[in-house]
Amino acid sequence: MKDLRVLLAGGLAPAKFQKMVKELTGLLAAENIHAVVTTVNTYEHGDLSVFEEGQDLLVLAGTNKIESKLPVVNGMGLLYGFMDRAGMIREIIGKIQT
């Protein structure tokens, strides 16, 4: 199983973050990827650079634009199931394989 460190960022309540972490780790486990997810509320932390160290990619759960040295994946599929979750997972896999 491949390990992946994910920074999940968005302006969400803690309960919503917990639900999204569970969904994301489950989706990635189905692809044989063990994800360790760190959540960051973008309303509380505007500068994400302090959280980027040791992370492989950033999943953005929101519509705002993020500046990051990490590869950024649109995580709206976690918020809304109809927004192509399979495509989001394919994008994550593509970013970690390059």
Coordinates of N, CA, C and O in Angstrom, one line a residue:
M1 N 0.9 -1.2 0.0 CA 0.0 0.0 0.0 C 0.9 1.2 0.0 O 1.8 1.3 0.8
K2 N 0.6 2.2 -0.9 CA 1.4 3.4 -1.0 C 0.9 4.4 0.1 O -0.3 4.5 0.3
D3 N 1.8 5.1 0.7 CA 1.5 6.2 1.6 C 1.4 7.5 1.0 O 2.1 7.8 0.0
L4 N 0.5 8.3 1.4 CA 0.2 9.6 0.9 C -0.1 10.6 2.0 O -1.0 10.3 2.8
R5 N 0.5 11.7 2.0 CA 0.2 12.8 3.0 C -0.6 13.9 2.3 O -0.1 14.5 1.4
V6 N -1.8 14.1 2.7 CA -2.7 15.1 2.1 C -3.0 16.2 3.0 O -3.4 16.0 4.2
L7 N -2.9 17.4 2.5 CA -3.4 18.6 3.2 C -4.7 19.0 2.6 O -4.9 19.3 1.4
L8 N -5.8 18.8 3.4 CA -7.1 19.1 3.0 C -7.5 20.5 3.5 O -7.6 20.7 4.8
A9 N -7.7 21.4 2.6 CA -8.0 22.8 3.0 C -9.4 23.3 2.5 O -9.8 22.9 1.5
G10 N -10.0 24.1 3.4 CA -11.3 24.6 3.1 C -11.9 25.4 4.2 O -11.4 25.3 5.4
G11 N -12.9 26.1 4.0 CA -13.6 26.9 5.1 C -14.7 26.1 5.6 O -15.9 26.4 5.4
L12 N -14.4 25.0 6.3 CA -15.4 24.1 6.8 C -15.4 23.9 8.3 O -14.4 24.1 9.0
A13 N -16.6 23.5 8.8 CA -16.7 23.2 10.3 C -16.0 21.9 10.6 O -15.8 21.0 9.7
P14 N -15.5 21.7 11.8 CA -14.8 20.5 12.2 C -15.6 19.2 11.8 O -15.0 18.2 11.4
A15 N -16.9 19.2 12.1 CA -17.6 18.0 11.8 C -17.6 17.6 10.3 O -17.5 16.5 9.9
K16 N -17.7 18.7 9.4 CA -17.7 18.5 8.0 C -16.3 18.0 7.5 O -16.2 17.1 6.7
F17 N -15.2 18.5 8.1 CA -13.9 18.0 7.9 C -13.7 16.6 8.2 O -13.2 15.8 7.4
Q18 N -14.3 16.2 9.4 CA -14.2 14.8 9.8 C -14.8 13.8 8.8 O -14.3 12.8 8.4
K19 N -16.0 14.2 8.3 CA -16.7 13.4 7.3 C -15.9 13.3 6.0 O -15.8 12.3 5.4
M20 N -15.3 14.5 5.6 CA -14.6 14.5 4.3 C -13.3 13.6 4.5 O -12.9 13.0 3.5
V21 N -12.6 13.7 5.6 CA -11.4 12.9 5.8 C -11.8 11.4 5.7 O -11.1 10.6 5.1
K22 N -12.9 11.0 6.4 CA -13.3 9.6 6.3 C -13.6 9.2 4.9 O -13.2 8.1 4.4
E23 N -14.3 10.0 4.1 CA -14.6 9.7 2.7 C -13.4 9.6 1.9 O -13.2 8.7 1.1
L24 N -12.5 10.6 2.0 CA -11.2 10.6 1.2 C -10.3 9.4 1.5 O -9.9 8.8 0.6
T25 N -10.1 9.1 2.8 CA -9.3 8.0 3.1 C -9.9 6.7 2.6 O -9.2 5.8 2.2
G26 N -11.2 6.6 2.7 CA -11.9 5.4 2.1 C -11.7 5.2 0.6 O -11.5 4.2 0.1
L27 N -11.9 6.3 -0.1 CA -11.8 6.3 -1.5 C -10.4 6.0 -2.0 O -10.2 5.2 -2.9
L28 N -9.4 6.5 -1.2 CA -8.0 6.2 -1.6 C -7.6 4.8 -1.2 O -6.8 4.2 -1.8
A29 N -8.1 4.3 0.0 CA -7.8 2.9 0.4 C -8.3 2.0 -0.7 O -7.6 0.9 -0.9
A30 N -9.4 2.3 -1.3 CA -9.9 1.4 -2.4 C -8.9 1.3 -3.6 O -9.0 0.4 -4.4
E31 N -8.1 2.4 -3.7 CA -7.0 2.4 -4.7 C -5.7 2.0 -4.2 O -4.6 2.2 -4.8
N32 N -5.7 1.3 -3.0 CA -4.5 0.8 -2.4 C -3.5 1.9 -2.0 O -2.3 1.8 -2.1
I33 N -4.1 3.0 -1.5 CA -3.3 4.2 -1.0 C -3.7 4.5 0.4 O -4.9 4.7 0.7
H34 N -2.7 4.5 1.3 CA -3.0 4.8 2.7 C -2.7 6.3 2.9 O -1.6 6.8 2.7
A35 N -3.8 7.1 3.1 CA -3.7 8.5 3.2 C -3.7 9.0 4.7 O -4.5 8.5 5.5
V36 N -2.8 9.9 5.0 CA -2.8 10.6 6.2 C -3.2 12.0 5.9 O -2.5 12.7 5.2
V37 N -4.3 12.4 6.5 CA -4.9 13.7 6.1 C -4.8 14.7 7.2 O -5.1 14.4 8.3
T38 N -4.3 15.9 6.9 CA -4.2 17.0 7.8 C -5.2 18.1 7.3 O -5.2 18.4 6.1
T39 N -6.1 18.6 8.1 CA -7.1 19.6 7.7 C -6.7 20.9 8.2 O -6.1 21.1 9.2
V40 N -7.0 21.9 7.3 CA -6.7 23.3 7.6 C -7.9 24.2 7.2 O -8.4 24.1 6.1
N41 N -8.4 24.9 8.1 CA -9.5 25.8 7.8 C -9.0 27.1 7.2 O -8.2 27.8 7.9
T42 N -9.3 27.4 6.0 CA -8.8 28.6 5.3 C -9.3 29.9 5.8 O -8.8 30.9 5.5
Y43 N -10.4 29.9 6.6 CA -10.9 31.1 7.3 C -10.0 31.4 8.4 O -9.8 32.6 8.8
E44 N -9.4 30.4 9.1 CA -8.6 30.7 10.2 C -7.1 30.8 9.9 O -6.3 31.5 10.6
H45 N -6.7 30.2 8.7 CA -5.3 30.3 8.3 C -5.2 30.7 6.9 O -5.5 29.8 6.0
G46 N -4.8 31.9 6.6 CA -4.7 32.4 5.2 C -3.5 31.9 4.5 O -3.5 31.7 3.3
D47 N -2.4 31.7 5.3 CA -1.1 31.3 4.7 C -0.9 29.8 5.0 O -0.7 29.4 6.1
L48 N -1.1 29.0 4.0 CA -1.0 27.5 4.1 C 0.5 27.0 4.1 O 0.7 25.8 4.4
S49 N 1.4 27.9 3.8 CA 2.8 27.5 3.7 C 3.3 26.8 5.0 O 4.2 25.9 4.9
V50 N 2.8 27.2 6.1 CA 3.3 26.6 7.4 C 2.8 25.2 7.5 O 3.4 24.4 8.4
F51 N 1.8 24.7 6.8 CA 1.3 23.4 6.8 C 1.8 22.5 5.7 O 1.6 21.3 5.7
E52 N 2.5 23.0 4.7 CA 2.9 22.3 3.6 C 4.1 21.3 3.8 O 4.2 20.3 3.1
E53 N 4.9 21.6 4.8 CA 6.1 20.7 5.0 C 5.7 19.3 5.2 O 4.8 19.0 6.1
G54 N 6.3 18.4 4.5 CA 6.0 16.9 4.7 C 4.7 16.4 4.0 O 4.4 15.3 4.1
Q55 N 4.0 17.3 3.3 CA 2.8 16.9 2.6 C 3.1 16.6 1.1 O 4.0 17.2 0.6
D56 N 2.3 15.7 0.6 CA 2.5 15.4 -0.8 C 1.6 16.2 -1.8 O 2.1 16.5 -2.9
L57 N 0.4 16.5 -1.4 CA -0.4 17.3 -2.2 C -1.5 18.0 -1.4 O -1.7 17.7 -0.2
L58 N -2.2 19.0 -2.0 CA -3.2 19.7 -1.3 C -4.6 19.5 -2.0 O -4.6 19.6 -3.2
V59 N -5.6 19.1 -1.2 CA -6.9 18.9 -1.8 C -7.7 20.1 -1.3 O -7.9 20.3 -0.1
L60 N -8.2 20.9 -2.2 CA -9.0 22.1 -1.9 C -10.4 21.8 -1.9 O -11.0 21.5 -3.0
A61 N -11.1 22.0 -0.8 CA -12.5 21.8 -0.6 C -13.2 23.1 -0.6 O -13.6 23.6 0.5
G62 N -13.3 23.7 -1.7 CA -13.9 25.1 -1.8 C -13.6 25.7 -3.2 O -12.9 25.1 -4.0
T63 N -14.1 26.8 -3.4 CA -14.0 27.5 -4.7 C -12.9 28.6 -4.7 O -12.6 29.1 -5.8
N64 N -12.3 28.9 -3.6 CA -11.3 29.9 -3.5 C -10.0 29.4 -4.2 O -9.8 28.3 -4.4
K65 N -9.2 30.4 -4.5 CA -7.9 30.1 -5.2 C -6.8 30.0 -4.1 O -6.8 30.8 -3.1
I66 N -5.9 29.1 -4.2 CA -4.9 28.8 -3.2 C -3.5 28.9 -3.8 O -3.3 28.3 -4.9
E67 N -2.6 29.6 -3.2 CA -1.2 29.6 -3.6 C -0.5 28.5 -2.8 O -0.6 28.5 -1.6
S68 N 0.1 27.6 -3.5 CA 0.8 26.5 -2.8 C 1.9 26.0 -3.6 O 1.9 26.0 -4.8
K69 N 3.0 25.5 -2.9 CA 4.1 24.8 -3.6 C 3.7 23.4 -3.9 O 4.4 22.7 -4.7
L70 N 2.6 22.9 -3.3 CA 2.2 21.5 -3.5 C 1.3 21.4 -4.7 O 0.6 22.4 -5.1
P71 N 1.2 20.3 -5.3 CA 0.2 20.1 -6.4 C -1.2 20.2 -5.7 O -1.5 19.7 -4.6
V72 N -2.1 21.0 -6.4 CA -3.4 21.2 -5.9 C -4.5 20.4 -6.7 O -4.5 20.5 -7.9
V73 N -5.4 19.8 -5.9 CA -6.4 19.0 -6.6 C -7.8 19.6 -6.1 O -7.9 19.9 -4.9
N74 N -8.7 19.7 -7.0 CA -10.0 20.2 -6.7 C -10.8 19.2 -5.9 O -11.0 18.1 -6.4
G75 N -11.1 19.5 -4.7 CA -11.8 18.5 -3.8 C -13.3 18.7 -3.7 O -13.9 18.2 -2.7
M76 N -13.9 19.4 -4.6 CA -15.3 19.7 -4.5 C -16.1 18.4 -4.6 O -17.3 18.3 -4.1
G77 N -15.6 17.3 -5.1 CA -16.2 16.0 -5.2 C -16.5 15.5 -3.8 O -17.3 14.6 -3.6
L78 N -15.7 15.9 -2.8 CA -15.9 15.5 -1.4 C -17.1 16.2 -0.8 O -17.8 15.7 0.0
L79 N -17.3 17.4 -1.2 CA -18.4 18.2 -0.7 C -19.7 17.8 -1.4 O -20.7 17.7 -0.7
Y80 N -19.6 17.5 -2.7 CA -20.8 17.2 -3.4 C -20.5 15.9 -4.3 O -19.8 16.0 -5.2
G81 N -21.2 14.8 -3.9 CA -20.9 13.5 -4.6 C -21.1 13.5 -6.1 O -20.5 12.8 -6.8
F82 N -22.0 14.4 -6.5 CA -22.3 14.5 -8.0 C -21.2 15.2 -8.8 O -21.3 15.3 -10.0
M83 N -20.2 15.7 -8.1 CA -19.2 16.5 -8.8 C -17.9 15.7 -9.1 O -16.8 16.1 -9.0
D84 N -18.1 14.5 -9.6 CA -17.1 13.6 -10.2 C -16.0 13.3 -9.2 O -14.8 13.6 -9.3
R85 N -16.4 12.5 -8.2 CA -15.4 12.0 -7.2 C -14.4 11.1 -7.9 O -13.2 11.1 -7.5
A86 N -14.8 10.3 -8.8 CA -13.9 9.4 -9.5 C -12.8 10.2 -10.2 O -11.6 9.8 -10.2
G87 N -13.2 11.3 -10.8 CA -12.2 12.2 -11.5 C -11.2 12.8 -10.5 O -10.0 12.9 -10.8
M88 N -11.7 13.1 -9.4 CA -10.9 13.7 -8.3 C -9.8 12.7 -7.9 O -8.6 13.0 -7.8
I89 N -10.2 11.4 -7.7 CA -9.3 10.4 -7.3 C -8.3 10.1 -8.4 O -7.1 9.9 -8.1
R90 N -8.8 10.1 -9.6 CA -7.8 9.9 -10.8 C -6.8 11.0 -10.8 O -5.6 10.8 -11.1
E91 N -7.2 12.3 -10.5 CA -6.3 13.4 -10.5 C -5.3 13.3 -9.4 O -4.1 13.5 -9.6
I92 N -5.7 12.8 -8.2 CA -4.8 12.6 -7.1 C -3.8 11.6 -7.5 O -2.6 11.7 -7.3
I93 N -4.2 10.4 -8.0 CA -3.3 9.4 -8.4 C -2.3 9.9 -9.5 O -1.1 9.6 -9.4
G94 N -2.8 10.6 -10.4 CA -1.9 11.2 -11.4 C -0.9 12.1 -10.9 O 0.3 12.1 -11.3
K95 N -1.2 12.9 -9.9 CA -0.3 13.8 -9.3 C 0.8 13.1 -8.5 O 1.9 13.6 -8.4
I96 N 0.4 12.0 -7.8 CA 1.4 11.4 -7.0 C 2.3 10.4 -7.8 O 3.4 10.0 -7.4
Q97 N 1.9 10.1 -9.0 CA 2.7 9.2 -9.9 C 3.7 10.0 -10.7 O 4.6 9.4 -11.3
T98 N 3.6 11.3 -10.8 CA 4.5 12.1 -11.6 C 5.7 12.6 -10.8 O 5.7 12.5 -9.6

